[in-house]
Amino acid sequence: MQTDSSFTFVLFGGTGDLSMRKILPALYEAHRAGMLAPGGKIFAVARHIEGREQYLQWVNEHVRAHVSNAQFTEDAWRTFLDRIEFVAIDLGKAEDFVLLRDAVADLPGTRVFYLATGPSLFVPICHALASVGLNQNSRIVLEKPLGYDLRSSNAINDAVGEIFAEEQIYRIDHYLGKEPVQNLLALRFGNALFEPLWRRDWVESIQITIAEELGVEARGDFYDNTGALRDMVQNHLLQLLSIVAMEPPHSMDSDSVRDEKLRVLRALKPIDPRDISRVAVRGQYHAGVIRGASVPAYANESGVRPESTTETFVAVKAEIENWRWAGVPFFLRTGKRLADRIAEIVVNFRPVPHSALGSSALRPGANRLVIRLQPNETIRLYCLAKKPGEGMNLSSVHLDLAFDQFFREGQMEAYQRLLLDVINGRLALFVRRDEQEAAWRWVEPILNEWAASGTKPKPYAAGTWGPAAASAMLAQHDTCWLEEEN
């Protein structure tokens, strides 16, 4: 489906890593697939590039490597580059924005301003856009992190909200654009099979994991002042939790979906500071081996303070105080330099109350649903079946929904879906301000207690699944992380 109308897409931070790896490749694929209106233009904004030709050379060198060969054609690439214009602006000089205004003034359709910059530049850019009248008939996209805590997040939202109305602001969380997350909504609300089971009576526990093999790479300076709780839990993991636990919305319009997510976030049981050592695990990776290669400790990474106590791993138990989920633990986990790169949601159903078929049917996790978000996007339902042969011996089997095998058309990458939604004015997959505030309120007691107590992160070797304390936390509930079962 093609975008609804012509558009002007303005990319601040046009030479940055996010623009090269994600945003421009996603726009290219939308262009190649015929999803962008023919008249739509892309304006890149940067300071250290001299002009359009030099910028296109930069794109050829840095973006092409992030476009798969299966998606690349010379004709599509050439016509995609034809869409791109360039404006050299010093973001610290509001007067430079006159150049941008003059470049886009006569172009038809909606304007999208994508701020792929550090959060310290969000407010100055917004003020500069308003000073030249570019905050009208426009949408603005804000990348995470939006603030350092609730207070700083509110300060940014207040300042941006003075210039752009809430319905103009798109706070992006790319996990909400992933195909399996969309299919989770379809699975829950499009099929009668799961709804009766999707509650405390039949669900024993839920795990949500986002694990990375990579370390901090070139982001040491940023990451050392952020940490895993702010970088991943406050946004990605809590957004996934709200999707899993939300009530059926009356429709899929933006506010109906986001109202239900907000109810979940507001129903999260507040964490008592006295319980934080029991329900939250903080870790930091030390030197280790990943896929046969030695990797340094976090404290030895570029840009990281040698004495740093920033966490690179977090596991936390959440509870939702409502009738559907009361008493069901949600275990959230994220970390860098772990044993594998995965993102998944594991729904563990309760075992049968009595089995005439042996103990296999009574073990935890005999029935479960695993929604894999990365690297391969699948939904897998596990159940028990009889092994062939004599006797009633049970074995775990699974039913697969592997999207790349079932659907002939290619999957849409998360950023591609979200960018098309911005251009078309669809807000359902973007985070509303009240959602963001509720998430910050829930994580702040953990941050404050860690700071006040001087809690140091527990060490774990790179290439493992994190500190042993994360496993001990689940053992208190007679369960374990999915990979530990084998």
Coordinates of C-alpha atoms in Angstrom, one line a residue:
M1 CA 0.0 0.0 0.0
Q2 CA 1.4 3.4 -1.0
T3 CA 1.6 6.3 1.4
D4 CA -1.6 8.4 1.5
S5 CA -0.1 11.5 0.0
S6 CA 3.1 13.3 -0.8
F7 CA 5.4 14.1 2.0
T8 CA 8.6 15.8 3.1
F9 CA 10.8 13.7 5.4
V10 CA 13.5 15.7 7.2
L11 CA 16.2 13.6 8.9
F12 CA 18.2 15.4 11.6
G13 CA 21.4 13.5 12.3
G14 CA 21.5 12.6 8.7
T15 CA 25.1 11.1 8.9
G16 CA 24.6 9.3 12.2
D17 CA 24.8 5.6 12.9
L18 CA 21.0 5.2 13.3
S19 CA 20.3 7.0 10.0
M20 CA 22.8 4.8 8.1
R21 CA 21.9 1.4 9.7
K22 CA 18.1 1.7 10.1
I23 CA 16.3 4.8 8.9
L24 CA 17.6 5.2 5.3
P25 CA 17.6 1.4 4.6
A26 CA 14.0 1.3 5.8
L27 CA 13.0 4.2 3.5
Y28 CA 14.8 2.6 0.6
E29 CA 12.9 -0.7 1.1
A30 CA 9.6 1.2 1.2
H31 CA 10.6 3.0 -2.0
R32 CA 11.6 -0.2 -3.7
A33 CA 8.3 -1.8 -2.7
G34 CA 6.4 1.1 -4.2
M35 CA 5.1 2.2 -0.8
L36 CA 6.2 5.8 -1.0
A37 CA 4.2 8.4 -2.9
P38 CA 6.1 9.4 -6.0
G39 CA 6.4 13.1 -5.0
G40 CA 7.8 12.3 -1.5
K41 CA 11.2 13.9 -0.7
I42 CA 13.8 13.1 1.9
F43 CA 15.9 15.9 3.3
A44 CA 19.0 15.0 5.3
V45 CA 20.4 17.6 7.8
A46 CA 24.0 17.5 8.9
R47 CA 26.8 20.0 9.5
H48 CA 30.0 18.5 8.3
I49 CA 28.9 17.6 4.7
E50 CA 29.5 20.2 2.1
G51 CA 26.6 19.6 -0.3
R52 CA 24.2 17.1 -1.9
E53 CA 26.8 15.3 -4.0
Q54 CA 29.1 14.6 -1.1
Y55 CA 26.1 13.4 1.0
L56 CA 25.0 11.0 -1.7
Q57 CA 28.5 9.7 -1.8
W58 CA 28.3 9.2 2.0
V59 CA 25.0 7.3 1.6
N60 CA 26.5 5.1 -1.0
E61 CA 29.4 4.2 1.3
H62 CA 27.5 3.8 4.6
V63 CA 23.9 2.8 3.8
R64 CA 24.4 0.4 0.9
A65 CA 26.1 -2.1 3.3
H66 CA 22.9 -2.3 5.4
V67 CA 20.6 -3.1 2.4
S68 CA 20.4 -6.9 1.7
N69 CA 21.4 -8.0 -1.7
A70 CA 18.0 -9.6 -2.2
Q71 CA 16.4 -6.2 -1.8
F72 CA 18.8 -4.2 -3.9
T73 CA 18.4 -3.3 -7.5
E74 CA 20.4 -0.6 -9.3
D75 CA 17.2 1.1 -10.7
A76 CA 15.5 1.3 -7.3
W77 CA 18.7 2.6 -5.7
R78 CA 19.2 5.3 -8.3
T79 CA 15.6 6.5 -8.1
F80 CA 15.8 6.4 -4.3
L81 CA 18.8 8.6 -4.3
D82 CA 16.8 11.0 -6.6
R83 CA 14.5 11.6 -3.7
I84 CA 17.3 12.7 -1.3
E85 CA 18.2 16.4 -0.8
F86 CA 20.6 17.8 1.6
V87 CA 20.7 20.9 3.8
A88 CA 23.8 21.9 5.8
I89 CA 22.7 23.2 9.2
D90 CA 24.5 23.9 12.5
L91 CA 21.9 22.7 14.9
G92 CA 23.2 25.2 17.5
K93 CA 22.3 28.1 15.3
A94 CA 18.6 28.8 15.1
E95 CA 19.2 31.2 12.2
D96 CA 20.4 28.3 10.0
F97 CA 16.9 26.8 10.0
V98 CA 15.8 29.5 7.6
L99 CA 17.7 27.5 5.0
L100 CA 15.6 24.4 5.8
R101 CA 12.4 26.5 5.7
D102 CA 13.2 27.9 2.3
A103 CA 14.1 24.4 1.0
V104 CA 10.8 22.8 2.0
A105 CA 8.4 25.7 1.9
D106 CA 6.8 25.0 -1.5
L107 CA 6.7 21.2 -1.2
P108 CA 3.2 19.6 -0.9
G109 CA 2.0 17.2 1.8
T110 CA 2.8 16.5 5.4
R111 CA 6.2 17.3 6.8
V112 CA 7.9 14.7 9.1
F113 CA 10.9 15.8 11.2
Y114 CA 12.8 12.8 12.5
L115 CA 15.2 13.6 15.4
A116 CA 17.9 10.9 15.1
T117 CA 20.1 13.0 17.5
G118 CA 21.0 13.0 21.1
P119 CA 18.1 14.0 23.4
S120 CA 19.9 17.2 24.5
L121 CA 19.2 18.5 21.0
F122 CA 15.4 17.7 20.9
V123 CA 14.3 20.9 22.6
P124 CA 16.7 23.3 20.7
I125 CA 15.6 21.7 17.3
C126 CA 11.9 22.1 18.2
H127 CA 12.4 25.7 19.2
A128 CA 14.3 26.4 16.0
L129 CA 11.6 24.7 13.8
A130 CA 9.0 26.8 15.5
S131 CA 11.0 30.0 15.0
V132 CA 10.7 29.6 11.2
G133 CA 7.1 28.3 11.3
L134 CA 7.9 24.7 10.5
N135 CA 5.9 23.3 13.4
Q136 CA 2.6 23.6 11.5
N137 CA 1.2 20.8 9.4
S138 CA 4.0 18.6 10.6
R139 CA 4.9 15.5 12.7
I140 CA 7.9 15.1 14.8
V141 CA 9.6 11.7 15.7
L142 CA 11.6 11.4 18.9
E143 CA 14.1 8.6 19.4
K144 CA 14.8 7.2 22.9
P145 CA 16.1 7.8 25.4
L146 CA 13.7 10.6 26.3
G147 CA 15.2 11.8 29.4
Y148 CA 17.3 10.3 32.2
D149 CA 14.5 10.0 34.8
L150 CA 10.8 11.1 35.2
R151 CA 11.8 14.7 35.9
S152 CA 14.0 15.1 32.8
S153 CA 11.6 13.2 30.6
N154 CA 8.8 15.5 31.7
A155 CA 11.0 18.5 31.0
I156 CA 11.6 17.4 27.4
N157 CA 7.9 16.5 26.9
D158 CA 6.8 19.9 28.4
A159 CA 9.1 21.8 26.1
V160 CA 8.2 19.8 23.0
G161 CA 4.5 20.0 23.9
E162 CA 4.6 23.8 23.9
I163 CA 5.5 23.6 20.2
F164 CA 3.9 20.4 18.9
A165 CA 0.5 19.0 19.9
E166 CA 0.4 15.5 21.3
E167 CA -1.1 14.1 18.1
Q168 CA 1.9 15.5 16.2
I169 CA 4.5 13.7 18.4
Y170 CA 5.7 10.2 17.6
R171 CA 7.8 8.7 20.3
I172 CA 9.3 5.7 18.6
D173 CA 9.9 2.2 20.1
H174 CA 11.0 0.0 17.2
Y175 CA 10.1 -3.2 19.1
L176 CA 6.4 -2.3 18.6
G177 CA 6.9 -2.4 14.9
K178 CA 8.2 -6.0 14.8
E179 CA 6.1 -8.5 12.9
P180 CA 5.6 -11.0 15.8
V181 CA 4.4 -8.2 18.1
Q182 CA 1.8 -7.4 15.5
N183 CA 1.0 -11.1 15.2
L184 CA 0.6 -11.3 19.0
L185 CA -2.2 -8.8 18.7
A186 CA -3.7 -10.9 15.9
L187 CA -3.2 -14.1 17.8
R188 CA -4.9 -12.7 20.9
F189 CA -7.7 -10.7 19.5
G190 CA -8.4 -12.5 16.2
N191 CA -8.8 -16.0 17.6
A192 CA -11.2 -17.4 20.2
L193 CA -8.7 -20.1 21.1
F194 CA -6.4 -18.1 23.4
E195 CA -8.6 -15.5 25.1
P196 CA -10.1 -17.9 27.7
L197 CA -6.5 -19.0 28.6
W198 CA -5.0 -15.6 28.7
R199 CA -5.3 -15.0 32.4
R200 CA -4.1 -15.9 35.9
D201 CA -6.2 -19.1 36.0
W202 CA -4.2 -20.7 33.2
V203 CA -0.9 -18.8 33.0
E204 CA 1.8 -19.6 35.5
S205 CA 4.4 -17.1 34.5
I206 CA 5.6 -15.0 31.6
Q207 CA 9.2 -14.2 30.6
I208 CA 10.3 -11.4 28.3
T209 CA 14.0 -11.4 27.3
I210 CA 16.0 -9.0 25.1
A211 CA 19.6 -10.4 25.0
E212 CA 22.5 -9.1 23.0
E213 CA 25.9 -10.6 22.1
L214 CA 27.3 -7.2 21.4
G215 CA 28.9 -5.0 24.0
V216 CA 28.6 -1.2 24.1
E217 CA 30.6 -0.9 20.8
A218 CA 31.2 2.8 20.1
R219 CA 28.5 4.0 22.5
G220 CA 30.6 3.8 25.7
D221 CA 30.2 7.5 26.6
F222 CA 26.4 7.3 26.2
Y223 CA 25.9 3.9 27.8
D224 CA 28.0 4.6 30.9
N225 CA 25.6 7.4 31.8
T226 CA 22.5 5.3 31.0
G227 CA 22.7 1.6 31.8
A228 CA 20.4 -1.3 30.9
L229 CA 17.5 -0.3 33.1
R230 CA 17.0 3.1 31.4
D231 CA 18.2 1.9 28.0
M232 CA 15.9 -1.2 27.7
V233 CA 13.6 -1.9 30.6
Q234 CA 11.9 1.5 30.9
N235 CA 10.9 1.5 27.2
H236 CA 11.2 -1.8 25.2
L237 CA 10.5 -4.4 27.9
L238 CA 7.7 -2.5 29.5
Q239 CA 6.1 -1.8 26.2
L240 CA 6.2 -5.5 25.3
L241 CA 4.8 -6.3 28.7
S242 CA 1.9 -3.9 28.1
I243 CA 1.1 -5.5 24.7
V244 CA 1.1 -9.0 26.3
A245 CA -1.1 -8.1 29.2
M246 CA -3.5 -5.5 27.8
E247 CA -7.2 -6.0 27.6
P248 CA -8.9 -6.3 24.2
P249 CA -9.3 -2.7 22.8
H250 CA -12.7 -1.9 21.3
S251 CA -10.9 -1.1 18.0
M252 CA -7.3 -0.8 16.7
D253 CA -7.3 3.0 16.5
S254 CA -4.4 4.7 18.2
D255 CA -6.0 5.9 21.4
S256 CA -8.0 2.6 22.0
V257 CA -4.8 0.6 21.9
R258 CA -2.7 3.0 23.9
D259 CA -5.5 3.4 26.5
E260 CA -5.3 -0.3 27.2
K261 CA -1.5 -0.3 27.4
L262 CA -1.6 2.6 29.8
R263 CA -4.0 0.7 32.1
V264 CA -1.5 -2.2 32.3
L265 CA 1.4 0.2 33.1
R266 CA -0.6 1.9 35.8
A267 CA -1.6 -1.4 37.3
L268 CA 2.0 -2.5 37.8
K269 CA 2.6 -3.2 41.4
P270 CA 4.8 -0.5 42.9
I271 CA 8.2 -1.9 44.0
D272 CA 8.9 -1.4 47.7
P273 CA 12.6 -0.2 48.0
R274 CA 13.1 -2.8 50.8
D275 CA 12.3 -5.6 48.2
I276 CA 14.5 -4.4 45.4
S277 CA 17.4 -6.7 46.2
R278 CA 14.9 -9.6 46.0
V279 CA 13.1 -8.7 42.8
A280 CA 15.7 -6.9 40.7
V281 CA 19.2 -8.2 39.7
R282 CA 21.9 -5.8 38.5
G283 CA 24.9 -7.1 36.6
Q284 CA 28.0 -6.0 34.6
Y285 CA 29.9 -8.2 32.2
H286 CA 33.6 -9.1 32.7
A287 CA 36.0 -10.4 30.1
G288 CA 34.9 -13.6 28.4
V289 CA 34.6 -15.5 25.2
I290 CA 31.8 -15.2 22.6
R291 CA 31.7 -17.5 19.6
G292 CA 35.4 -18.3 20.1
A293 CA 36.6 -14.7 20.3
S294 CA 37.8 -13.1 23.5
V295 CA 36.0 -9.9 24.5
P296 CA 37.0 -7.3 27.1
A297 CA 35.3 -6.4 30.3
Y298 CA 32.8 -3.6 30.3
A299 CA 35.1 -1.4 32.4
N300 CA 37.8 -1.8 29.6
E301 CA 35.5 -0.6 26.8
S302 CA 36.2 2.6 25.0
G303 CA 34.4 5.6 26.7
V304 CA 33.7 3.7 29.9
R305 CA 35.1 4.8 33.3
P306 CA 37.4 2.1 34.7
E307 CA 35.6 2.2 38.0
S308 CA 32.1 2.3 36.5
T309 CA 29.2 0.7 38.3
T310 CA 26.8 1.0 35.4
E311 CA 24.7 -2.1 34.9
T312 CA 24.9 -4.0 31.5
F313 CA 22.3 -6.6 32.7
V314 CA 19.0 -6.3 34.5
A315 CA 16.5 -9.0 35.5
V316 CA 13.4 -7.9 37.4
K317 CA 10.1 -9.4 38.5
A318 CA 7.0 -7.4 37.8
E319 CA 3.4 -8.0 38.9
I320 CA 0.2 -6.6 37.6
E321 CA -2.5 -5.8 40.1
N322 CA -5.7 -6.5 38.3
W323 CA -8.2 -9.3 38.0
R324 CA -6.7 -10.8 34.9
W325 CA -3.1 -11.1 36.1
A326 CA -3.0 -10.8 39.9
G327 CA -0.3 -13.3 41.2
V328 CA 1.3 -14.0 37.9
P329 CA 5.0 -13.1 37.9
F330 CA 6.4 -11.3 34.8
F331 CA 10.1 -11.8 34.5
L332 CA 11.9 -9.2 32.5
R333 CA 15.5 -9.6 31.4
T334 CA 18.0 -7.8 29.2
G335 CA 21.7 -7.7 28.9
K336 CA 24.8 -7.1 26.8
R337 CA 27.5 -9.7 26.0
L338 CA 25.2 -12.6 26.7
A339 CA 25.4 -16.0 25.2
D340 CA 23.1 -15.3 22.3
R341 CA 21.2 -12.6 20.5
I342 CA 17.5 -13.2 21.1
A343 CA 14.3 -11.3 21.9
E344 CA 11.4 -13.4 22.9
I345 CA 8.2 -13.6 25.0
V346 CA 7.6 -16.9 26.8
V347 CA 4.1 -17.6 28.1
N348 CA 4.2 -20.6 30.5
F349 CA 0.8 -22.2 31.0
R350 CA -0.1 -24.0 34.2
P351 CA 0.2 -27.8 34.1
V352 CA -2.9 -29.9 34.2
P353 CA -4.3 -30.2 37.7
H354 CA -4.1 -34.0 37.7
S355 CA -2.5 -36.4 35.2
A356 CA -3.4 -40.0 34.5
L357 CA -0.5 -40.0 32.0
G358 CA 2.5 -39.7 34.2
S359 CA 4.6 -36.9 35.7
S360 CA 5.5 -35.3 32.3
A361 CA 2.1 -33.7 32.1
L362 CA 2.6 -32.1 35.5
R363 CA 6.0 -30.5 35.0
P364 CA 6.1 -26.6 34.6
G365 CA 6.4 -25.5 31.0
A366 CA 4.9 -28.6 29.5
N367 CA 2.5 -26.2 27.7
R368 CA 3.9 -22.8 26.6
L369 CA 3.8 -20.2 23.8
V370 CA 7.1 -18.8 22.6
I371 CA 7.0 -15.6 20.5
R372 CA 10.4 -15.0 19.0
L373 CA 11.1 -11.5 17.9
Q374 CA 14.7 -11.9 16.8
P375 CA 16.8 -13.1 15.1
N376 CA 14.2 -15.3 13.4
E377 CA 10.6 -14.2 13.8
T378 CA 8.4 -17.1 14.8
I379 CA 5.5 -18.1 17.1
R380 CA 5.8 -21.6 18.5
L381 CA 3.2 -23.4 20.6
Y382 CA 4.5 -26.3 22.7
C383 CA 2.3 -29.1 23.9
L384 CA 2.7 -32.8 24.9
A385 CA 2.0 -35.8 22.6
K386 CA 2.5 -39.5 22.9
K387 CA 5.7 -41.0 21.6
P388 CA 5.3 -43.7 19.0
G389 CA 5.6 -47.2 20.4
E390 CA 4.5 -49.2 23.4
G391 CA 3.3 -47.4 26.5
M392 CA 1.9 -44.0 27.2
N393 CA 5.2 -42.0 27.1
L394 CA 4.8 -38.3 26.5
S395 CA 7.1 -36.0 24.6
S396 CA 7.1 -32.2 23.9
V397 CA 6.1 -31.3 20.4
H398 CA 5.5 -27.9 18.9
L399 CA 3.4 -26.1 16.2
D400 CA 5.2 -23.4 14.3
L401 CA 4.2 -20.2 12.6
A402 CA 7.4 -19.3 10.8
F403 CA 6.4 -16.2 8.9
D404 CA 9.1 -16.4 6.2
Q405 CA 7.8 -19.9 5.3
F406 CA 4.1 -19.4 5.5
F407 CA 3.8 -16.0 3.8
R408 CA 5.3 -15.6 0.4
E409 CA 5.6 -11.8 0.6
G410 CA 8.6 -10.6 2.6
Q411 CA 8.2 -9.4 6.1
M412 CA 8.3 -5.7 6.7
E413 CA 11.2 -4.5 8.9
A414 CA 10.1 -2.7 12.1
Y415 CA 11.5 0.7 11.1
Q416 CA 9.9 0.5 7.7
R417 CA 6.5 -0.2 9.2
L418 CA 6.9 2.6 11.8
L419 CA 8.2 5.2 9.3
L420 CA 5.2 4.5 7.0
D421 CA 2.9 4.9 10.0
V422 CA 4.4 8.3 10.7
I423 CA 4.0 9.5 7.1
N424 CA 0.4 8.2 7.1
G425 CA -0.4 9.7 10.5
R426 CA -1.0 6.4 12.4
L427 CA -0.2 6.7 16.1
A428 CA -1.2 3.3 17.5
L429 CA 2.4 1.9 17.5
F430 CA 4.0 5.0 19.1
V431 CA 4.3 5.7 22.8
R432 CA 2.0 8.3 24.3
R433 CA 3.3 10.7 27.0
D434 CA 1.2 9.2 29.8
E435 CA 2.5 5.7 28.9
Q436 CA 6.0 7.0 29.2
E437 CA 5.4 8.7 32.5
A438 CA 3.8 5.5 34.0
A439 CA 6.9 3.5 32.9
W440 CA 9.3 6.0 34.5
R441 CA 7.3 6.0 37.8
W442 CA 7.6 2.2 38.0
V443 CA 11.4 2.0 37.4
E444 CA 12.4 5.1 39.4
P445 CA 12.3 3.3 42.8
I446 CA 14.8 0.8 41.5
L447 CA 17.1 3.5 40.1
N448 CA 16.8 5.5 43.3
E449 CA 17.5 2.6 45.6
W450 CA 20.5 1.5 43.6
A451 CA 21.9 5.0 43.8
A452 CA 21.2 5.5 47.5
S453 CA 22.5 2.1 48.6
G454 CA 25.6 2.2 46.3
T455 CA 24.6 -1.3 45.0
K456 CA 27.3 -2.6 42.8
P457 CA 26.4 -4.8 39.8
K458 CA 27.0 -8.5 40.1
P459 CA 29.8 -9.7 37.8
Y460 CA 29.1 -12.2 35.0
A461 CA 31.4 -13.5 32.3
A462 CA 30.8 -12.3 28.7
G463 CA 29.2 -15.2 26.7
T464 CA 27.1 -16.4 29.6
W465 CA 23.4 -15.7 30.5
G466 CA 24.2 -13.2 33.2
P467 CA 24.6 -13.4 37.0
A468 CA 23.5 -16.5 38.9
A469 CA 21.2 -14.3 41.0
A470 CA 18.9 -13.9 38.0
S471 CA 18.4 -17.7 37.9
A472 CA 18.0 -17.8 41.7
M473 CA 15.2 -15.2 41.5
L474 CA 13.2 -17.5 39.2
A475 CA 14.0 -20.5 41.4
Q476 CA 12.1 -18.8 44.2
H477 CA 9.0 -19.4 42.0
D478 CA 9.9 -23.0 41.1
T479 CA 10.7 -22.0 37.5
C480 CA 13.7 -21.2 35.4
W481 CA 14.7 -19.2 32.2
L482 CA 13.8 -21.0 29.0
E483 CA 17.4 -21.8 28.0
E484 CA 18.1 -23.4 31.4
E485 CA 15.6 -26.2 30.9
N486 CA 18.0 -28.1 28.7

